[in-house]
mmCIF file of C-alpha atoms in Angstrom:
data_model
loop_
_atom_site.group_PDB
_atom_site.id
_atom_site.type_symbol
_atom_site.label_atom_id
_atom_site.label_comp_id
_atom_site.label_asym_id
_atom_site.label_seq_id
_atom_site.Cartn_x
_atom_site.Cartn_y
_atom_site.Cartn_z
ATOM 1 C CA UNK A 116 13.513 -60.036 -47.009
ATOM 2 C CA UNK A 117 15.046 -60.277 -43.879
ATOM 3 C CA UNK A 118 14.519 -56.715 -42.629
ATOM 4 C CA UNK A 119 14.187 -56.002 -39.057
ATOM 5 C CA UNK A 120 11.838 -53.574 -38.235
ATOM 6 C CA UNK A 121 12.967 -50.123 -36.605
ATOM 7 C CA UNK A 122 10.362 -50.502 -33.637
ATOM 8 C CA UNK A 123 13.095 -50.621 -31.227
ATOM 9 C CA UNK A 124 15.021 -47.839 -32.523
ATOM 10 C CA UNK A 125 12.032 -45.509 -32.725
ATOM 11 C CA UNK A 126 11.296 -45.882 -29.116
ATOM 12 C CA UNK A 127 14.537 -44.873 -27.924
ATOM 13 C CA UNK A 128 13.525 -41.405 -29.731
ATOM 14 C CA UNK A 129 10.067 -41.862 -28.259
ATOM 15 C CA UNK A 130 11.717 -41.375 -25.391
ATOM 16 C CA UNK A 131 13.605 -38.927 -25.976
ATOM 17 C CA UNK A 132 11.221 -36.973 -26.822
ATOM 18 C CA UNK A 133 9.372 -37.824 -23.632
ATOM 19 C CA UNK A 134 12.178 -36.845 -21.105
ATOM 20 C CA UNK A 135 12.211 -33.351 -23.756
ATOM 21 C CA UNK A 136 9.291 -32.644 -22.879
ATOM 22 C CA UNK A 137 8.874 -33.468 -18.935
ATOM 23 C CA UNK A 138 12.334 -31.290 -19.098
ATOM 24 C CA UNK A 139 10.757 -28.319 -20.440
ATOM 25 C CA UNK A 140 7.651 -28.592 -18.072
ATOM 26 C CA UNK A 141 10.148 -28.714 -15.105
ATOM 27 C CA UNK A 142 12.149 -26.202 -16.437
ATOM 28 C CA UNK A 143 9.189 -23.928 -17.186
ATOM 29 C CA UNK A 144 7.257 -24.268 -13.814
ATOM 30 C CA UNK A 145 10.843 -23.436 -11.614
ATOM 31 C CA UNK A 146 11.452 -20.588 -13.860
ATOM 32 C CA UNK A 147 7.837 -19.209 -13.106
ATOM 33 C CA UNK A 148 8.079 -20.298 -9.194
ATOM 34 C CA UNK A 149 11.617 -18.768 -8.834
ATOM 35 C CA UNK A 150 11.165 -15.340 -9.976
ATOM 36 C CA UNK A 151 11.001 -12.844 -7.348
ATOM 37 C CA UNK A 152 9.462 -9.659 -6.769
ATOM 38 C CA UNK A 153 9.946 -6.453 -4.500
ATOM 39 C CA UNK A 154 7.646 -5.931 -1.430
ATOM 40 C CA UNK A 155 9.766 -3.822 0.165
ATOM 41 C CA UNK A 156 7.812 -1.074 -0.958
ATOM 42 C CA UNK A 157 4.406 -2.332 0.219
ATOM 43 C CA UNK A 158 6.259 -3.644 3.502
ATOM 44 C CA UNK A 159 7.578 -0.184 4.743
ATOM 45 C CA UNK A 160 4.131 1.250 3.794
ATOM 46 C CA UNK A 161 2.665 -1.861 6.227
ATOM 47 C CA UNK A 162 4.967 -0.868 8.906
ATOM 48 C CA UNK A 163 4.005 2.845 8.527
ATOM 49 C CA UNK A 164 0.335 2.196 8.643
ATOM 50 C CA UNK A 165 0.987 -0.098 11.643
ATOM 51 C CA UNK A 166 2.756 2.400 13.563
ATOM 52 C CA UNK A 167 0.543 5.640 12.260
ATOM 53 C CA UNK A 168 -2.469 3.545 13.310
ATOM 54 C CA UNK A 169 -1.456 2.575 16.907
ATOM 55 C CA UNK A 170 1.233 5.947 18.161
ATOM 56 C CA UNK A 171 -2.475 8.474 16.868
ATOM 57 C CA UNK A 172 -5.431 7.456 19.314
ATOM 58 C CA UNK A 173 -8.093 9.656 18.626
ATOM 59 C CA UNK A 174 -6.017 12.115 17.122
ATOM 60 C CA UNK A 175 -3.579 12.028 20.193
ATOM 61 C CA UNK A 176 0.052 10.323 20.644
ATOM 62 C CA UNK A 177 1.191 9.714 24.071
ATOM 63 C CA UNK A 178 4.583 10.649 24.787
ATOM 64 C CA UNK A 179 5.660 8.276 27.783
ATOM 65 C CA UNK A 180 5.449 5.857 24.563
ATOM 66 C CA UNK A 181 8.732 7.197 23.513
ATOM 67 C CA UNK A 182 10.839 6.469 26.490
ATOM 68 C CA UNK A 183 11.287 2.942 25.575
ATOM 69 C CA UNK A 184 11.404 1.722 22.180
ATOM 70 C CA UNK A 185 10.015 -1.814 23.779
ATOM 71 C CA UNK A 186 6.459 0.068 24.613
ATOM 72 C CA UNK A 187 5.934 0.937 21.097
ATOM 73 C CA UNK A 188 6.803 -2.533 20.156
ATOM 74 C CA UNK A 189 4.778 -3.919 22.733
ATOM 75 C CA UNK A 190 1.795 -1.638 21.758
ATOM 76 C CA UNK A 191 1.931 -1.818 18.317
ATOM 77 C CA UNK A 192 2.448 -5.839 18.200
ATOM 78 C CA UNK A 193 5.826 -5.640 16.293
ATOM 79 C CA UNK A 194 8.736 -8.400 16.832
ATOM 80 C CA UNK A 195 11.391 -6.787 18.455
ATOM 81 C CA UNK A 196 13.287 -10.180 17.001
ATOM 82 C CA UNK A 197 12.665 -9.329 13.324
ATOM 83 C CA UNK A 198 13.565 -5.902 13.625
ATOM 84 C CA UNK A 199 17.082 -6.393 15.214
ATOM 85 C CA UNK A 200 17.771 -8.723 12.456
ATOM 86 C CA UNK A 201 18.124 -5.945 9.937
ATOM 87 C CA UNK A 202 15.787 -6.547 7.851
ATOM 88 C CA UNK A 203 13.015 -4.016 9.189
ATOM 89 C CA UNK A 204 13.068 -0.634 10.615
ATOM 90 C CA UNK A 205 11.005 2.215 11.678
ATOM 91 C CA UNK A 206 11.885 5.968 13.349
ATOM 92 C CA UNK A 207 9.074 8.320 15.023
ATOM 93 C CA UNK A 208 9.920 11.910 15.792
ATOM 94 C CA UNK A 209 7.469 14.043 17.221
ATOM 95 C CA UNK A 210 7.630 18.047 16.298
ATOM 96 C CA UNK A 211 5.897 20.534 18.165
ATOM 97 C CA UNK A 212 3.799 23.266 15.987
ATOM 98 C CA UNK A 213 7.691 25.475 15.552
ATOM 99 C CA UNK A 214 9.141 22.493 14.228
ATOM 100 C CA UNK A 215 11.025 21.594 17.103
ATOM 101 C CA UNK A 216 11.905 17.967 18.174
ATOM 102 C CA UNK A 217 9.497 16.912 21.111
ATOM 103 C CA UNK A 218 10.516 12.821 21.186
ATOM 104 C CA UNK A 219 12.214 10.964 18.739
ATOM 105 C CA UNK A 220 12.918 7.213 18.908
ATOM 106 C CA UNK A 221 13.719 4.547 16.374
ATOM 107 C CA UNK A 222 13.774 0.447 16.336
ATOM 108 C CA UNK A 223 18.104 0.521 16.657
ATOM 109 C CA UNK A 224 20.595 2.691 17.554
ATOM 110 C CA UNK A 225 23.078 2.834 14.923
ATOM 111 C CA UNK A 226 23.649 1.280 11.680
ATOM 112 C CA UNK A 227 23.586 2.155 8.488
ATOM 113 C CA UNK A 228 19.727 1.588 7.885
ATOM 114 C CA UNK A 229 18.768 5.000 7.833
ATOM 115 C CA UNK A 230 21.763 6.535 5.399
ATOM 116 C CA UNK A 231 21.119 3.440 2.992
ATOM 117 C CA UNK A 232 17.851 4.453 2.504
ATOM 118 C CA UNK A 233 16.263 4.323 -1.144
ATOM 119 C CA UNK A 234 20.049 3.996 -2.285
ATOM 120 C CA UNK A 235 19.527 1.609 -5.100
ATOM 121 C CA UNK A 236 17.912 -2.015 -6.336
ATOM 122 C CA UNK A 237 19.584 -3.833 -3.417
ATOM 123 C CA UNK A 238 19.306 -1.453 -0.551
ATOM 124 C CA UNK A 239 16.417 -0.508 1.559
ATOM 125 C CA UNK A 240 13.462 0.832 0.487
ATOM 126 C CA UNK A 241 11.940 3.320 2.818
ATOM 127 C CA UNK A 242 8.983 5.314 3.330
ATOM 128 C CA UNK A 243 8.894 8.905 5.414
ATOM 129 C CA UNK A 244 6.160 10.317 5.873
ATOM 130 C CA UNK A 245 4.354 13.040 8.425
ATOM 131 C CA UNK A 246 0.951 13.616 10.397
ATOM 132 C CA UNK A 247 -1.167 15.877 11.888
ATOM 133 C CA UNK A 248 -0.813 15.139 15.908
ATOM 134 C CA UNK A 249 -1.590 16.389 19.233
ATOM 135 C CA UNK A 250 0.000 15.886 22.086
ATOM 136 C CA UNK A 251 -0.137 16.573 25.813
ATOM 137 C CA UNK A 252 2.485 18.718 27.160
ATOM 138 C CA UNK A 253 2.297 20.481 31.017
ATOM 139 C CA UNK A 254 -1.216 19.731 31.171
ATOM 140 C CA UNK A 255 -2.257 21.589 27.727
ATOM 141 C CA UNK A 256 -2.829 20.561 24.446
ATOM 142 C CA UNK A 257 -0.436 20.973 21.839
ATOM 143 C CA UNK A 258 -0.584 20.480 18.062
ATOM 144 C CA UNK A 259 2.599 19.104 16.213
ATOM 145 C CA UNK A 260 3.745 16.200 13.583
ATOM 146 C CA UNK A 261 4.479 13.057 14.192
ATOM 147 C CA UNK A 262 7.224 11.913 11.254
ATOM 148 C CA UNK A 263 7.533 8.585 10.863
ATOM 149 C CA UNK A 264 10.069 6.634 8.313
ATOM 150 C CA UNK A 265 9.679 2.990 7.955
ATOM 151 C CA UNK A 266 12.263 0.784 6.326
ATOM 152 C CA UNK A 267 12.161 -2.418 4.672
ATOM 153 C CA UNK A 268 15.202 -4.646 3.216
ATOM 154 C CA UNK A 269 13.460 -7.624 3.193
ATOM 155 C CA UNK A 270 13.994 -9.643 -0.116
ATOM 156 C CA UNK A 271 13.031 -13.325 -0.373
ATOM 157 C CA UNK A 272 12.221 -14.559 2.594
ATOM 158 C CA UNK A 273 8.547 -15.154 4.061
ATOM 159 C CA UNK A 274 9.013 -13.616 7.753
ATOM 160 C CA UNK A 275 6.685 -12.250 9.708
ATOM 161 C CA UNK A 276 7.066 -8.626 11.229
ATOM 162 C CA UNK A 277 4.429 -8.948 13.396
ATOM 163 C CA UNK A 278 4.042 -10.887 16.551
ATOM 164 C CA UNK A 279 1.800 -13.853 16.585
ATOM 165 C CA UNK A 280 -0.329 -14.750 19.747
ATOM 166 C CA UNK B 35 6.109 -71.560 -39.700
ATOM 167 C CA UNK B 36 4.546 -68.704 -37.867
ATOM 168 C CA UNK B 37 8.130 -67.587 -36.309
ATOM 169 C CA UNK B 38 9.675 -67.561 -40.191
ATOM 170 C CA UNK B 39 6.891 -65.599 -41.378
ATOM 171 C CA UNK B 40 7.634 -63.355 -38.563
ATOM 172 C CA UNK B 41 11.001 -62.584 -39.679
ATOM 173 C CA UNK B 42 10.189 -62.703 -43.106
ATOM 174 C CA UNK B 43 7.915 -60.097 -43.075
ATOM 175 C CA UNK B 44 8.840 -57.511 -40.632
ATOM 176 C CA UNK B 45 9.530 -54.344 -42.680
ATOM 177 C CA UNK B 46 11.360 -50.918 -41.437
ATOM 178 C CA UNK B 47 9.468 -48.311 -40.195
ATOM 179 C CA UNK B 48 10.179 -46.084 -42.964
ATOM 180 C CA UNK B 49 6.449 -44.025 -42.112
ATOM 181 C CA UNK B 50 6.897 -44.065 -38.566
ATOM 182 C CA UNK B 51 10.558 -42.099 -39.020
ATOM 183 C CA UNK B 52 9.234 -39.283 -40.904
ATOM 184 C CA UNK B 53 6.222 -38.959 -38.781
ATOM 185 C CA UNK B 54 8.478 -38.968 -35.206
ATOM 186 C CA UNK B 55 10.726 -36.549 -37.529
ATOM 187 C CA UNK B 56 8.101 -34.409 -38.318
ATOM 188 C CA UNK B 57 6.627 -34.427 -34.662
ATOM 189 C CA UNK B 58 9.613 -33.827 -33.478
ATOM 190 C CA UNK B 59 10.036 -30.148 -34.795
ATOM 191 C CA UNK B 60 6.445 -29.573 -33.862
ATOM 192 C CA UNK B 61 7.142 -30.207 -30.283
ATOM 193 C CA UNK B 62 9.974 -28.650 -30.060
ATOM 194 C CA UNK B 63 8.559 -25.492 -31.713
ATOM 195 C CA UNK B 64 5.660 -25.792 -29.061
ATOM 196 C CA UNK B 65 8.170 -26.384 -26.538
ATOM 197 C CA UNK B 66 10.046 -23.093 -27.445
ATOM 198 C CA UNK B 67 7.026 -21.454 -27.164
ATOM 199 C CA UNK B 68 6.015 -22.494 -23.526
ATOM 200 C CA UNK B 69 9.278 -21.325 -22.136
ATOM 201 C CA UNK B 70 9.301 -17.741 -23.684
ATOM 202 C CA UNK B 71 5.470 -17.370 -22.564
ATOM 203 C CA UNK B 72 6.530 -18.731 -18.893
ATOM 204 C CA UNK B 73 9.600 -16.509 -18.994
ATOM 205 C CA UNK B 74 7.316 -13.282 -20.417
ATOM 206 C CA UNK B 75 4.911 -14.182 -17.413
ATOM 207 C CA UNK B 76 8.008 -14.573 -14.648
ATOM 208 C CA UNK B 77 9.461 -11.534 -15.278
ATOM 209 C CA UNK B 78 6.316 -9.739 -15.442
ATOM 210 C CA UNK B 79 4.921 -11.268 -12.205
ATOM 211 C CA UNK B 80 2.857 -8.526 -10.750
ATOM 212 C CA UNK B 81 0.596 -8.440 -7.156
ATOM 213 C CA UNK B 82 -1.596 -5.044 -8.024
ATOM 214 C CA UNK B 83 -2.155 -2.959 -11.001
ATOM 215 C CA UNK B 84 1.645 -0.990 -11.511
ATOM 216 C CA UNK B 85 3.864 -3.307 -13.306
ATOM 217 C CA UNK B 86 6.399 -4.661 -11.207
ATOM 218 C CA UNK B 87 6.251 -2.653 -8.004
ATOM 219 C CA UNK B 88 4.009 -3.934 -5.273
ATOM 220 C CA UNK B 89 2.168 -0.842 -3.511
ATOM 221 C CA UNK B 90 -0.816 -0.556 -1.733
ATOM 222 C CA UNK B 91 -3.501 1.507 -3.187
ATOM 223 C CA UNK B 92 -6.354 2.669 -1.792
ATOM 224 C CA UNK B 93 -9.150 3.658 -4.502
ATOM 225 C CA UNK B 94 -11.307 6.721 -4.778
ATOM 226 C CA UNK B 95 -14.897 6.666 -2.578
ATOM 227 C CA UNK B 96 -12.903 4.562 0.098
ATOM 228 C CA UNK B 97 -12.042 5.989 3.755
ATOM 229 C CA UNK B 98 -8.583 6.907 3.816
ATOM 230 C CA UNK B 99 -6.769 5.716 7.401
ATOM 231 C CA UNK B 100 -4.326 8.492 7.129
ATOM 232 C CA UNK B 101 -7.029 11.061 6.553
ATOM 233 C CA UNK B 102 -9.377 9.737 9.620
ATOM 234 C CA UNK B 103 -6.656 10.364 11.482
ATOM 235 C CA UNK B 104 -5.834 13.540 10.347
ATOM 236 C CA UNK B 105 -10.050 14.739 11.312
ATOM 237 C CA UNK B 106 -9.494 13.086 14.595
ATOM 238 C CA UNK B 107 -6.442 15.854 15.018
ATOM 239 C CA UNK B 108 -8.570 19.137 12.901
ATOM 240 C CA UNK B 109 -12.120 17.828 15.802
ATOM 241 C CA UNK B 110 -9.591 17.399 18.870
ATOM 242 C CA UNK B 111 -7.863 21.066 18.185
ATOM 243 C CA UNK B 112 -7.960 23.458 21.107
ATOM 244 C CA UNK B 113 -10.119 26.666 20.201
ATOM 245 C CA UNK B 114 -11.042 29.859 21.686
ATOM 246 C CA UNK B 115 -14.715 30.739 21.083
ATOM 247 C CA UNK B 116 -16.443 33.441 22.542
ATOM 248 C CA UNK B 117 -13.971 33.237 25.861
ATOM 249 C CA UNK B 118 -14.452 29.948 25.942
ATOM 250 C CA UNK B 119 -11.442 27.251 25.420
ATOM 251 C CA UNK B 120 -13.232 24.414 23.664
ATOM 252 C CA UNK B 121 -12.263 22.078 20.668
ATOM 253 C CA UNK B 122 -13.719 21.918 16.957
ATOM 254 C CA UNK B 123 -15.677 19.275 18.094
ATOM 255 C CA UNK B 124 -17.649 20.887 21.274
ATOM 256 C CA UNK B 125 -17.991 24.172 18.564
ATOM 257 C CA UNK B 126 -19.715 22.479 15.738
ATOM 258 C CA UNK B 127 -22.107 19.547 18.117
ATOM 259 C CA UNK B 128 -25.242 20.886 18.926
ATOM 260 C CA UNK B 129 -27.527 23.135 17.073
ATOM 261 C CA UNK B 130 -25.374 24.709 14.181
ATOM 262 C CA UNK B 131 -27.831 27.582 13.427
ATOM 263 C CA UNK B 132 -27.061 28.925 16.973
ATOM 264 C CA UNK B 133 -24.733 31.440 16.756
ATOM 265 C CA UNK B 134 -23.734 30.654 13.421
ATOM 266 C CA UNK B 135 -22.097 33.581 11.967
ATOM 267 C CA UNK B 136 -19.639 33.745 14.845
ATOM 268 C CA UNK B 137 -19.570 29.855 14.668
ATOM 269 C CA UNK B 138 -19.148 29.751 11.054
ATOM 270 C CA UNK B 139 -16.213 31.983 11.057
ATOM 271 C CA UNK B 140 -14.301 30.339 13.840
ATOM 272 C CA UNK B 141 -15.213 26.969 11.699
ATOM 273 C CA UNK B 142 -13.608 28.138 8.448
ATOM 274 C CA UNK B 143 -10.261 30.201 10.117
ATOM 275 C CA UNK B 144 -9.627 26.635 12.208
ATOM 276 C CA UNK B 145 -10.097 24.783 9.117
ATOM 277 C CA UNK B 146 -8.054 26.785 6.517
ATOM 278 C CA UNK B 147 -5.234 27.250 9.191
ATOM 279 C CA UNK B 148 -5.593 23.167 9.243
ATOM 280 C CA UNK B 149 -5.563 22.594 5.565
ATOM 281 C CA UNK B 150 -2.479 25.549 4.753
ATOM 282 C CA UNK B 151 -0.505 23.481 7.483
ATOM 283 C CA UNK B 152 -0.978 20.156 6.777
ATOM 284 C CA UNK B 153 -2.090 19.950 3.168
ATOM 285 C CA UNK B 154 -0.149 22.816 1.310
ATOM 286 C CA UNK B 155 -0.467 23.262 -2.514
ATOM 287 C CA UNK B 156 2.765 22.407 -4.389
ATOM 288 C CA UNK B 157 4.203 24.895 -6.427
ATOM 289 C CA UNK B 158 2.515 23.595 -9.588
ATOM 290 C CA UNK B 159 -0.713 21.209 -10.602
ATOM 291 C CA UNK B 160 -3.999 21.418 -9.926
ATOM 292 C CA UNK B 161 -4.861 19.898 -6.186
ATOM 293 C CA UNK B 162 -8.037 20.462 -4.027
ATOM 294 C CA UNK B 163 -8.671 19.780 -0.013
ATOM 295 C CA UNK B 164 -11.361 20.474 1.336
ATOM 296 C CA UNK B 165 -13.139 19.748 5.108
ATOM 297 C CA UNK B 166 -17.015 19.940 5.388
ATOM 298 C CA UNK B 167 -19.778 19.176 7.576
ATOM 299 C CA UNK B 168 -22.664 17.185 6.565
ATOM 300 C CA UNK B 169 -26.294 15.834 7.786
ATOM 301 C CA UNK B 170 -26.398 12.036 8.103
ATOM 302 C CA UNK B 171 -28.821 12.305 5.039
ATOM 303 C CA UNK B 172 -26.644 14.171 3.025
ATOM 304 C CA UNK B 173 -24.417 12.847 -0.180
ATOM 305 C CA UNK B 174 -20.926 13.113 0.382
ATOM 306 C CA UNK B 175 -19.785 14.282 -3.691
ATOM 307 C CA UNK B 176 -17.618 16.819 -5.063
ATOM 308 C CA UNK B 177 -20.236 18.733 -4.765
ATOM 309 C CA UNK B 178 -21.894 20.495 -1.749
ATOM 310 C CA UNK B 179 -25.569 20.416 -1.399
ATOM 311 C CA UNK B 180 -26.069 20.699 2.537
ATOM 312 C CA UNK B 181 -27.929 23.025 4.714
ATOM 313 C CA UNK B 182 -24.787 22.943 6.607
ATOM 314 C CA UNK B 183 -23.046 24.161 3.294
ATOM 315 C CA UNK B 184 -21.305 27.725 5.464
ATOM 316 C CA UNK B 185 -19.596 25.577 7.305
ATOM 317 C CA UNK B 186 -16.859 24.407 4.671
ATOM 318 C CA UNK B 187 -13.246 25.519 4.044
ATOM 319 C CA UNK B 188 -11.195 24.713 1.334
ATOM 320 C CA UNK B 189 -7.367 25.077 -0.374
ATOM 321 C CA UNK B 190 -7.878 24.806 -4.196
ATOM 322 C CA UNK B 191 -4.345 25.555 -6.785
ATOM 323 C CA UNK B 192 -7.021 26.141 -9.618
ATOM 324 C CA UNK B 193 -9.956 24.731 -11.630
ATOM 325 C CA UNK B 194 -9.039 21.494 -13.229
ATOM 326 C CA UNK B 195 -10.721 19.636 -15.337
ATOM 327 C CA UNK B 196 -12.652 17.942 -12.640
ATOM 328 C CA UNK B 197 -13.876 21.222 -11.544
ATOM 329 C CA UNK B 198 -12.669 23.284 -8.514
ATOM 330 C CA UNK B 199 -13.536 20.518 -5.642
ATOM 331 C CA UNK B 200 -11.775 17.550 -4.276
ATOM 332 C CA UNK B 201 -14.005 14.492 -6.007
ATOM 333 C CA UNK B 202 -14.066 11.218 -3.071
ATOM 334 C CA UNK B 203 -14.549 8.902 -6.239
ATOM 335 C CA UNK B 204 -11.534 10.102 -8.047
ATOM 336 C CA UNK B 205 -8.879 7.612 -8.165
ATOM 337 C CA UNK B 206 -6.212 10.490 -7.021
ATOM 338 C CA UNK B 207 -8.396 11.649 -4.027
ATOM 339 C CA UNK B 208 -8.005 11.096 -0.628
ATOM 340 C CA UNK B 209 -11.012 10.551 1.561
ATOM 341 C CA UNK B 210 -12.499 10.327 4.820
ATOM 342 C CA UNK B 211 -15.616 11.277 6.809
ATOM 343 C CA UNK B 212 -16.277 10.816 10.645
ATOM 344 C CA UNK B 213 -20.119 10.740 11.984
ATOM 345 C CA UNK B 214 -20.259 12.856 15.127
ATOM 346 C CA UNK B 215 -23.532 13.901 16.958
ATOM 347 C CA UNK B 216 -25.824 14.188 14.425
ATOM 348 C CA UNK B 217 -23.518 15.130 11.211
ATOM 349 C CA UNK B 218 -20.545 14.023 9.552
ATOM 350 C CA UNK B 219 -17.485 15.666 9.087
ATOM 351 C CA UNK B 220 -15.696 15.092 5.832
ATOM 352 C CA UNK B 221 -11.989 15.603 4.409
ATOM 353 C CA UNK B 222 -11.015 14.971 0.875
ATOM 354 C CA UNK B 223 -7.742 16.340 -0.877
ATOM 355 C CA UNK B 224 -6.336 15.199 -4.154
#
């Protein structure tokens, strides 16, 4: 008759199952939150577009740009800062209508960037691609491609490539 | 008297166990469940339509960046026209009917020389370009209904099943039109 009840016990397993459950709801959301994804892809095709769009005006791509890899930054509102960290990259060559090299210029000298290209899952992922351009050269029009590749081995972080005012 | 009945009659909690036992297996079954869905949706975590790369698309019908550039370059190209050194875009502004056999032939030889250099067919597929010009009032299709309709040129590897023209509303085309003067110049290739 003197029976004690199990209340006591059954909340310690009431709890149990409480700190179970908030467990797998933590667990859960962090796995969701922590996987990553790949944008290198889309942020070499960002960089191309950026540089495409501002080197071509009107169809035309001013050479005097490409003494100076800081006037194409400056012009086309990239961070010179980002870019010398390694984890962006671009190259412009200009080709006159034979195929010979007018200009080229690139974001750094040296490094292994441009060789690790499209490598594998954990190098850079790059995109080359070529116009239509014109150009000025002794006074005349000339026609000619403008080749650009634009790299990307940016994984994780939120940074911005692009210079805010 | 109260406090000994107390005792007396408290009883175990032989209906609560087997519920809590029973509950427990459901919640952790339900548990199980949330963490392979979360871990299905994690590693399938996508930010357009193509699995797990991220690219940017750009859908049929829509003006193609790449390919207003490339008009800007096929209007701004240095021509010779009856002695005279002019650009696409001085030969086609103005009154198009005015010498327009001479005009229309200079057209097409500056566009096909535009499209075989910077648009070439690959070896195999089927793959249309095309450049034309338009009236403002004119519908910019696969097809070319347009008064202006001689002054075209186009690269085509063969008739798909889409027919023999670039379509701007395909997915797989690339598009782009310009207004100038009183038309519109148009470029599509697929």
């Amino acid at each position: 008759m003197n029976k004690k009840g199990g209340e006591k016990l059954l909340s310690i397993w009431w709890f149990f199952i409480l700190g179970l459950v908030g467990i797998a709801v933590v667990g859960g959301v962090l796995l969701f939150y922590s996987a990553d994804f790949d944008s290198r892809n889309a942020e070499a095709e960002i960089i191309y577009d950026k540089l495409a769009n501002c080197l071509n005006e009107g169809g035309f791509v001013d050479l005097g740009l490409f003494d100076d890899s800081d006037k194409i930054f400056a012009k086309c509102g990239l961070s010179r800062e980002i870019f010398d960290k390694g984890y962006f990259y671009f190259r412009v060559t200009i080709f006159d209508s034979s195929g010979n090299k007018e200009k080229e210029i690139s974001s750094k000298v040296g490094g292994s960037f441009e060789t690790e290209c499209n490598l594998g899952e954990h190098y850079p992922k790059c995109v080359p691609r070529k116009e239509p351009i014109l150009f000025y050269k002794n006074g005349k029009v000339e026609k000619g491609t403008m080749e650009i590749l634009a790299g990307s081995n940016q994984i994780g972080e939120k940074i911005a490539s692009v210079k805010l005012e | 008297m109260i406090k000994r009945l107390k005792i007396r009659c408290k009883k175990a909690q032989i209906a609560s166990t087997i519920t809590w036992m029973a509950g427990f297996f459901i919640i952790f079954f339900v548990l199980i469940m949330y963490i392979s869905m979360v871990t299905f949706l994690a590693k399938g975590k996508i930010m357009l339509w193509s699995g797990n790369k991220i690219q940017t698309e750009e859908s049929g019908g829509i003006v193609s960046l790449e390919f207003q550039r490339a008009l800007f370059v096929f209007l701004n190209t240095p021509v010779e026209f009856n002695g005279e050194k002019i650009d696409v875009k001085k030969l086609i502004s103005g009154n198009l009917n005015e010498n327009k056999e001479e005009k229309v032939d200079k057209f097409k030889e500056v566009a096909k020389t535009f499209i075989d250099i910077n648009f070439p067919l690959p070896a195999s597929g089927y793959y249309r370009t095309w450049i034309r010009v338009y009236n403002p009032e004119d519908k910019i299709d696969q097809y070319y209904y347009s008064e202006n309709s001689d002054y075209s040129a186009e690269s085509s590897s063969g008739a798909g099943s889409g027919g023999t023209y670039c379509d701007p509303f395909d997915e797989s085309a690339a598009f782009s039109y310009i207004g100038l003067d009183n038309k519109k110049i148009a470029i599509c290739a697929n």
